[in-house]
Short mmCIF file of C-alpha atoms in Angstrom, two decimals:
data_model
loop_
_atom_site.label_atom_id
_atom_site.label_comp_id
_atom_site.label_asym_id
_atom_site.label_seq_id
_atom_site.Cartn_x
_atom_site.Cartn_y
_atom_site.Cartn_z
CA MET A 1 -54.45 -77.45 -7.24
CA GLU A 2 -54.26 -75.78 -10.66
CA GLU A 3 -53.08 -72.61 -8.98
CA ALA A 4 -50.32 -74.52 -7.21
CA VAL A 5 -49.15 -76.28 -10.35
CA ALA A 6 -49.15 -72.96 -12.28
CA LEU A 7 -46.62 -71.68 -9.78
CA LEU A 8 -44.49 -74.83 -9.54
CA ALA A 9 -44.18 -74.96 -13.31
CA ARG A 10 -42.64 -71.53 -13.55
CA THR A 11 -40.03 -71.56 -10.79
CA PRO A 12 -37.28 -73.01 -13.03
CA ALA A 13 -37.79 -70.17 -15.54
CA VAL A 14 -37.73 -67.58 -12.76
CA LEU A 15 -34.40 -68.88 -11.45
CA ASP A 16 -33.06 -69.20 -14.96
CA ALA A 17 -33.89 -65.57 -15.72
CA LEU A 18 -32.30 -64.49 -12.46
CA LEU A 19 -29.16 -66.63 -12.37
CA ARG A 20 -28.03 -68.07 -15.70
CA ASP A 21 -24.81 -66.48 -16.99
CA LEU A 22 -24.65 -64.12 -14.06
CA PRO A 23 -21.08 -63.24 -13.00
CA ASP A 24 -19.74 -65.75 -10.47
CA ASP A 25 -19.45 -63.12 -7.77
CA TRP A 26 -23.25 -63.03 -7.52
CA ILE A 27 -23.70 -66.77 -7.69
CA VAL A 28 -21.39 -67.95 -4.94
CA ALA A 29 -22.03 -65.10 -2.53
CA ASP A 30 -23.69 -66.03 0.75
CA GLU A 31 -24.68 -64.25 3.98
CA GLY A 32 -21.81 -65.55 6.12
CA ALA A 33 -20.93 -68.82 7.86
CA ASP A 34 -23.53 -71.58 7.48
CA THR A 35 -25.65 -69.63 5.02
CA TRP A 36 -26.39 -70.56 1.43
CA SER A 37 -25.40 -68.98 -1.84
CA PRO A 38 -27.73 -68.96 -4.88
CA PHE A 39 -25.63 -71.90 -6.12
CA ASP A 40 -26.36 -73.86 -2.92
CA VAL A 41 -30.07 -73.04 -3.09
CA VAL A 42 -30.48 -74.41 -6.61
CA GLY A 43 -28.74 -77.64 -5.51
CA HIS A 44 -31.13 -77.85 -2.56
CA LEU A 45 -34.14 -77.44 -4.87
CA ILE A 46 -32.82 -80.23 -7.12
CA HIS A 47 -32.41 -82.54 -4.15
CA GLY A 48 -36.03 -81.83 -3.22
CA GLU A 49 -37.16 -82.78 -6.72
CA ARG A 50 -35.10 -85.97 -6.67
CA THR A 51 -36.00 -87.23 -3.22
CA ASP A 52 -38.69 -85.31 -1.45
CA TRP A 53 -41.90 -83.76 -2.79
CA LEU A 54 -43.26 -86.34 -5.18
CA GLN A 55 -41.91 -89.18 -3.07
CA ARG A 56 -43.87 -87.90 -0.08
CA ILE A 57 -47.03 -87.61 -2.17
CA LYS A 58 -46.63 -91.26 -3.12
CA ILE A 59 -46.01 -92.32 0.47
CA ILE A 60 -49.27 -90.66 1.47
CA LEU A 61 -51.17 -92.33 -1.38
CA ASP A 62 -49.64 -95.76 -0.72
CA HIS A 63 -49.31 -95.83 3.05
CA GLY A 64 -51.23 -92.93 4.58
CA GLU A 65 -50.11 -92.26 8.12
CA ALA A 66 -48.75 -95.79 8.55
CA ARG A 67 -45.35 -94.83 7.16
CA ALA A 68 -43.58 -91.61 8.09
CA PHE A 69 -41.86 -89.65 5.32
CA ASP A 70 -38.13 -90.10 4.91
CA LYS A 71 -36.20 -87.25 6.45
CA PHE A 72 -34.96 -84.64 4.03
CA ASP A 73 -31.22 -83.99 3.93
CA ARG A 74 -30.79 -80.20 4.07
CA PHE A 75 -27.09 -80.48 3.26
CA ALA A 76 -27.17 -82.85 0.30
CA GLN A 77 -26.60 -80.00 -2.14
CA TYR A 78 -22.94 -79.67 -1.17
CA ALA A 79 -22.07 -83.10 -2.58
CA LEU A 80 -24.65 -82.89 -5.35
CA SER A 81 -23.37 -79.60 -6.74
CA GLU A 82 -19.66 -80.12 -6.35
CA GLY A 83 -17.72 -79.23 -9.47
CA ARG A 84 -20.84 -78.38 -11.44
CA THR A 85 -21.79 -75.10 -13.10
CA MET A 86 -24.84 -73.02 -12.33
CA ALA A 87 -26.07 -73.65 -15.89
CA SER A 88 -25.93 -77.40 -15.35
CA LEU A 89 -27.85 -77.10 -12.06
CA LEU A 90 -30.50 -74.88 -13.65
CA ASP A 91 -30.91 -77.38 -16.48
CA GLU A 92 -31.30 -80.27 -14.09
CA PHE A 93 -33.76 -78.41 -11.89
CA ALA A 94 -35.94 -77.60 -14.93
CA THR A 95 -35.83 -81.20 -16.19
CA GLN A 96 -36.59 -82.77 -12.83
CA ARG A 97 -39.39 -80.34 -12.05
CA GLN A 98 -41.01 -80.90 -15.41
CA ALA A 99 -40.82 -84.68 -15.00
CA ASN A 100 -42.30 -84.46 -11.51
CA LEU A 101 -45.19 -82.27 -12.64
CA ARG A 102 -45.90 -84.70 -15.45
CA GLU A 103 -46.02 -87.51 -12.96
CA LEU A 104 -48.18 -85.44 -10.61
CA ALA A 105 -50.66 -84.87 -13.45
CA ARG A 106 -50.69 -88.60 -14.14
CA LEU A 107 -51.78 -89.25 -10.56
CA ARG A 108 -55.03 -87.33 -11.25
CA LEU A 109 -55.45 -86.38 -7.63
CA THR A 110 -59.05 -85.94 -6.53
CA ASP A 111 -60.34 -83.76 -3.73
CA SER A 112 -60.50 -86.80 -1.51
CA ASP A 113 -56.88 -87.66 -2.37
CA LEU A 114 -55.91 -84.12 -1.34
CA ALA A 115 -57.55 -84.69 2.02
CA ARG A 116 -55.53 -87.85 2.69
CA ARG A 117 -53.16 -87.79 5.61
CA GLY A 118 -49.53 -88.66 5.95
CA ARG A 119 -47.00 -88.57 8.73
CA HIS A 120 -44.11 -86.12 8.85
CA PRO A 121 -41.22 -87.39 10.99
CA GLU A 122 -41.21 -84.21 13.07
CA LEU A 123 -44.43 -82.31 12.40
CA GLY A 124 -46.79 -85.28 12.73
CA THR A 125 -50.02 -85.52 10.77
CA VAL A 126 -50.21 -83.51 7.55
CA THR A 127 -52.48 -83.68 4.53
CA LEU A 128 -51.56 -84.11 0.90
CA ARG A 129 -53.12 -80.69 0.26
CA GLN A 130 -50.77 -79.14 2.83
CA LEU A 131 -47.82 -80.89 1.23
CA LEU A 132 -48.69 -79.40 -2.18
CA ALA A 133 -49.13 -75.90 -0.74
CA THR A 134 -45.78 -76.26 1.03
CA TRP A 135 -44.05 -77.27 -2.19
CA VAL A 136 -45.21 -73.96 -3.69
CA ALA A 137 -44.39 -71.81 -0.65
CA HIS A 138 -40.98 -73.50 -0.38
CA ASP A 139 -40.16 -72.45 -3.96
CA LEU A 140 -41.12 -68.86 -3.18
CA ASP A 141 -39.18 -68.97 0.09
CA HIS A 142 -36.03 -69.76 -1.85
CA VAL A 143 -36.68 -67.17 -4.57
CA MET A 144 -36.93 -64.70 -1.70
CA GLN A 145 -33.75 -66.03 -0.12
CA ILE A 146 -31.77 -65.77 -3.36
CA SER A 147 -32.96 -62.17 -3.88
CA ARG A 148 -31.97 -61.29 -0.34
CA VAL A 149 -28.54 -62.93 -0.51
CA MET A 150 -27.80 -61.08 -3.74
CA ALA A 151 -29.07 -57.71 -2.52
CA ARG A 152 -26.95 -57.99 0.60
CA GLN A 153 -23.82 -58.09 -1.48
CA TYR A 154 -24.57 -54.36 -1.87
CA SER A 155 -25.13 -53.65 1.84
CA ASP A 156 -22.27 -51.17 1.91
CA GLU A 157 -22.48 -50.02 -1.71
CA VAL A 158 -25.94 -48.49 -1.28
CA GLY A 159 -24.67 -46.04 1.35
CA PRO A 160 -27.39 -43.99 3.07
CA TRP A 161 -30.15 -45.75 1.09
CA ARG A 162 -29.59 -48.70 3.38
CA ALA A 163 -32.22 -47.18 5.67
CA TYR A 164 -34.90 -47.50 2.98
CA LEU A 165 -34.04 -50.98 1.71
CA ARG A 166 -35.80 -53.53 3.82
CA ILE A 167 -34.04 -56.32 1.99
CA ILE A 168 -30.77 -55.09 3.45
CA SER A 169 -31.87 -53.67 6.79
CA GLY A 170 -33.73 -56.91 7.53
CA SER A 171 -36.95 -55.21 8.55
CA GLN A 172 -40.08 -56.62 7.06
CA GLY A 173 -41.77 -54.30 4.61
CA MET B 1 -20.90 -51.29 -12.89
CA GLU B 2 -21.08 -54.24 -15.30
CA GLU B 3 -22.25 -56.43 -12.47
CA ALA B 4 -25.02 -53.96 -11.66
CA VAL B 5 -26.19 -53.66 -15.24
CA ALA B 6 -26.19 -57.47 -15.63
CA LEU B 7 -28.71 -57.61 -12.82
CA LEU B 8 -30.83 -54.65 -13.91
CA ALA B 9 -31.15 -56.09 -17.40
CA ARG B 10 -32.70 -59.32 -16.19
CA THR B 11 -35.32 -58.15 -13.71
CA PRO B 12 -38.05 -57.76 -16.37
CA ALA B 13 -37.54 -61.38 -17.47
CA VAL B 14 -37.62 -62.57 -13.86
CA LEU B 15 -40.94 -60.86 -13.21
CA ASP B 16 -42.27 -62.03 -16.54
CA ALA B 17 -41.45 -65.64 -15.72
CA LEU B 18 -43.05 -65.28 -12.31
CA LEU B 19 -46.18 -63.29 -13.13
CA ARG B 20 -47.31 -63.37 -16.77
CA ASP B 21 -50.53 -65.35 -17.28
CA LEU B 22 -50.68 -66.29 -13.64
CA PRO B 23 -54.26 -66.66 -12.31
CA ASP B 24 -55.62 -63.32 -11.05
CA ASP B 25 -55.89 -64.58 -7.49
CA TRP B 26 -52.10 -64.56 -7.24
CA ILE B 27 -51.65 -61.22 -8.94
CA VAL B 28 -53.96 -59.01 -6.92
CA ALA B 29 -53.33 -60.62 -3.54
CA ASP B 30 -51.67 -58.41 -0.94
CA GLU B 31 -50.68 -58.68 2.72
CA GLY B 32 -53.56 -56.59 4.13
CA ALA B 33 -54.43 -52.90 4.36
CA ASP B 34 -51.83 -50.55 2.87
CA THR B 35 -49.70 -53.35 1.45
CA TRP B 36 -48.96 -54.01 -2.20
CA SER B 37 -49.96 -56.80 -4.53
CA PRO B 38 -47.61 -58.08 -7.27
CA PHE B 39 -49.71 -55.91 -9.63
CA ASP B 40 -48.99 -52.81 -7.52
CA VAL B 41 -45.29 -53.62 -7.33
CA VAL B 42 -44.86 -53.81 -11.10
CA GLY B 43 -46.61 -50.43 -11.45
CA HIS B 44 -44.22 -49.03 -8.83
CA LEU B 45 -41.21 -50.34 -10.77
CA ILE B 46 -42.53 -48.73 -13.97
CA HIS B 47 -42.94 -45.41 -12.22
CA GLY B 48 -39.32 -45.66 -11.07
CA GLU B 49 -38.18 -46.23 -14.66
CA ARG B 50 -40.24 -43.33 -15.93
CA THR B 51 -39.35 -40.75 -13.30
CA ASP B 52 -36.66 -41.76 -10.89
CA TRP B 53 -33.46 -43.72 -11.47
CA LEU B 54 -32.10 -42.37 -14.71
CA GLN B 55 -33.43 -38.89 -13.95
CA ARG B 56 -31.49 -38.84 -10.71
CA ILE B 57 -28.33 -39.96 -12.47
CA LYS B 58 -28.72 -37.03 -14.85
CA ILE B 59 -29.36 -34.58 -12.02
CA ILE B 60 -26.09 -35.67 -10.42
CA LEU B 61 -24.19 -35.33 -13.70
CA ASP B 62 -25.73 -31.93 -14.52
CA HIS B 63 -26.06 -30.30 -11.10
CA GLY B 64 -24.14 -32.31 -8.52
CA GLU B 65 -25.28 -31.46 -5.02
CA ALA B 66 -26.64 -28.08 -6.10
CA ARG B 67 -30.02 -29.50 -6.98
CA ALA B 68 -31.79 -32.07 -4.81
CA PHE B 69 -33.51 -35.00 -6.52
CA ASP B 70 -37.24 -34.76 -7.10
CA LYS B 71 -39.17 -36.74 -4.53
CA PHE B 72 -40.42 -40.10 -5.66
CA ASP B 73 -44.15 -40.74 -5.48
CA ARG B 74 -44.58 -44.10 -3.78
CA PHE B 75 -48.28 -44.20 -4.63
CA ALA B 76 -48.18 -43.27 -8.33
CA GLN B 77 -48.75 -46.89 -9.37
CA TYR B 78 -52.40 -46.78 -8.35
CA ALA B 79 -53.29 -44.24 -11.05
CA LEU B 80 -50.70 -45.58 -13.49
CA SER B 81 -51.97 -49.17 -13.39
CA GLU B 82 -55.69 -48.54 -13.24
CA GLY B 83 -57.64 -50.62 -15.72
CA ARG B 84 -54.50 -52.23 -17.15
CA THR B 85 -53.56 -55.89 -17.30
CA MET B 86 -50.50 -57.47 -15.74
CA ALA B 87 -49.28 -58.36 -19.24
CA SER B 88 -49.41 -54.72 -20.30
CA LEU B 89 -47.50 -53.65 -17.18
CA LEU B 90 -44.83 -56.31 -17.72
CA ASP B 91 -44.43 -55.19 -21.33
CA GLU B 92 -44.02 -51.58 -20.31
CA PHE B 93 -41.57 -52.38 -17.55
CA ALA B 94 -39.40 -54.35 -19.98
CA THR B 95 -39.50 -51.60 -22.61
CA GLN B 96 -38.75 -48.78 -20.19
CA ARG B 97 -35.95 -50.67 -18.48
CA GLN B 98 -34.32 -51.56 -21.77
CA ALA B 99 -34.51 -47.94 -22.96
CA ASN B 100 -33.04 -46.70 -19.69
CA LEU B 101 -30.15 -49.16 -19.80
CA ARG B 102 -29.43 -48.10 -23.37
CA GLU B 103 -29.31 -44.49 -22.24
CA LEU B 104 -27.16 -45.43 -19.26
CA ALA B 105 -24.68 -47.12 -21.60
CA ARG B 106 -24.66 -43.99 -23.78
CA LEU B 107 -23.55 -41.93 -20.77
CA ARG B 108 -20.30 -43.96 -20.61
CA LEU B 109 -19.88 -43.33 -16.93
CA THR B 110 -16.29 -43.28 -15.73
CA ASP B 111 -15.01 -44.10 -12.28
CA SER B 112 -14.84 -40.41 -11.52
CA ASP B 113 -18.47 -39.99 -12.66
CA LEU B 114 -19.43 -42.78 -10.27
CA ALA B 115 -17.80 -40.86 -7.44
CA ARG B 116 -19.84 -37.71 -8.14
CA ARG B 117 -22.19 -36.55 -5.46
CA GLY B 118 -25.84 -35.61 -5.51
CA ARG B 119 -28.37 -34.55 -2.93
CA HIS B 120 -31.26 -36.75 -1.84
CA PRO B 121 -34.17 -34.72 -0.43
CA GLU B 122 -34.18 -36.75 2.78
CA LEU B 123 -30.95 -38.74 2.97
CA GLY B 124 -28.60 -35.90 2.06
CA THR B 125 -25.38 -36.50 0.17
CA VAL B 126 -25.16 -39.66 -1.92
CA THR B 127 -22.88 -40.75 -4.75
CA LEU B 128 -23.78 -41.87 -8.24
CA ARG B 129 -22.23 -45.25 -7.39
CA GLN B 130 -24.57 -45.61 -4.42
CA LEU B 131 -27.53 -44.67 -6.62
CA LEU B 132 -26.66 -47.43 -9.08
CA ALA B 133 -26.22 -50.02 -6.34
CA THR B 134 -29.56 -48.96 -4.88
CA TRP B 135 -31.29 -49.36 -8.23
CA VAL B 136 -30.14 -53.02 -8.21
CA ALA B 137 -30.95 -53.71 -4.57
CA HIS B 138 -34.37 -52.07 -5.04
CA ASP B 139 -35.19 -54.51 -7.85
CA LEU B 140 -34.21 -57.44 -5.65
CA ASP B 141 -36.17 -55.99 -2.74
CA HIS B 142 -39.32 -56.08 -4.84
CA VAL B 143 -38.66 -59.56 -6.23
CA MET B 144 -38.42 -60.61 -2.60
CA GLN B 145 -41.62 -58.75 -1.72
CA ILE B 146 -43.58 -60.35 -4.56
CA SER B 147 -42.39 -63.83 -3.54
CA ARG B 148 -43.39 -63.16 0.04
CA VAL B 149 -46.82 -61.74 -0.81
CA MET B 150 -47.55 -64.76 -2.98
CA ALA B 151 -46.29 -67.33 -0.45
CA ARG B 152 -48.41 -65.78 2.27
CA GLN B 153 -51.54 -66.56 0.33
CA TYR B 154 -50.79 -70.10 1.52
CA SER B 155 -50.24 -69.22 5.18
CA ASP B 156 -53.10 -71.45 6.28
CA GLU B 157 -52.89 -73.99 3.46
CA VAL B 158 -49.42 -75.20 4.49
CA GLY B 159 -50.70 -76.34 7.91
CA PRO B 160 -47.97 -77.51 10.32
CA TRP B 161 -45.21 -76.71 7.78
CA ARG B 162 -45.79 -73.08 8.66
CA ALA B 163 -43.17 -73.53 11.38
CA TYR B 164 -40.48 -74.34 8.79
CA LEU B 165 -41.34 -71.71 6.20
CA ARG B 166 -39.58 -68.51 7.07
CA ILE B 167 -41.33 -66.72 4.24
CA ILE B 168 -44.62 -67.23 6.06
CA SER B 169 -43.53 -67.13 9.69
CA GLY B 170 -41.67 -63.88 9.03
CA SER B 171 -38.46 -65.02 10.67
CA GLN B 172 -35.30 -64.33 8.79
CA GLY B 173 -33.55 -67.46 7.52
#
C-alpha cells in the first residue's frame, strides 16, 4: 500500500519533467490513426482521476460486488482537453492526483478493506488491492506509452541505429 | 537540434522524479536473469555520458569515417554502480549530462556538421545527425524500460486487469 502510494504520488512530477514547455511537435505527435499523443494521454489520466480510480474504491467500500463499477470512457480526453494547453493539463493532473491521494489516506484502508471485492463491468470480480495495483501499473503504462510515442518521432532520424532501439523497432528488450 | 537538446536536458529530472527516494524494492527489481533493474539502467546511462555520446560526436568531427567509434561496454554499469546509492547515481547522471550538453553547445554544430559521417564498429556509416537522434531515442528507450520493469513487479497484484495492461501483457498498445 505504501509502495503503491509512493509511486502514485510521483507520476505528476515525472510527466511534468518530461512534458512541460516541450516544443509542440513533441506534444501532439502520435503513432498514426487512432493512437494517442502525449497531450491525449495526460487528458486520459485526468479523466481517470476525476471519474474512475477513487470512485471505484468507494463503490467497493460502499456496495461490494452488489454494484458494478461505472464504465470508463476511454475517449473523454478529446472533449476534456480541447483548447487547453499542456501546462494547464499537467497542473490539473497534479492537483487532482494530490486531492485523491489525500482522500485515499483519509479512508485509512486496512488489510481487510484491501481484500474486499467489487465488480468490474467486464472483468467480473476484483479486489480493492488489485484496483490499487492497477492504478499504479496504469500510470507506468502511460509513462511508457508517452516515451514510445516520442521516440518514434525519430524512427527515420536514427538511421541504422534503428536496429538497436527496441523502442522504435517494437521488439521487447 | 534544439528539439533534441530540449529532450536530452530533461531526462535527468524525469528519472529523478521517478526514482529518487523510492523504496528499494522498486529500485533493484528486474525482469529476471540477465535483465536490468532501474538501478542498473541509471548506471548504464552514466556510462554513456562518460564514454560514449559526446566522444563519438568528437570522433566524427575529428576523424570522420577514418576512425571507427570505440565499442560501448553494455555491462560497465555493474562495476560503476557497485556499493553506490540510487541518489548518488542520479546526481552523477544529472551532472554528467549537464556538462556534456554544455560542451555540445560549445561545439556550435552547423547543418553541415550534422551531415558529417562517422563509422560505427558494427552498423557502418552513420551521420552526426543520426547519432544525436539516437542519443534522444536511447534516453526514451530506457525511460520506457524502467516503467515496464517497475510495472511488472505488479504482474500478479493487478489480477484480472492484467488483460488490459499492455505494459504487463507485453502487447504493444
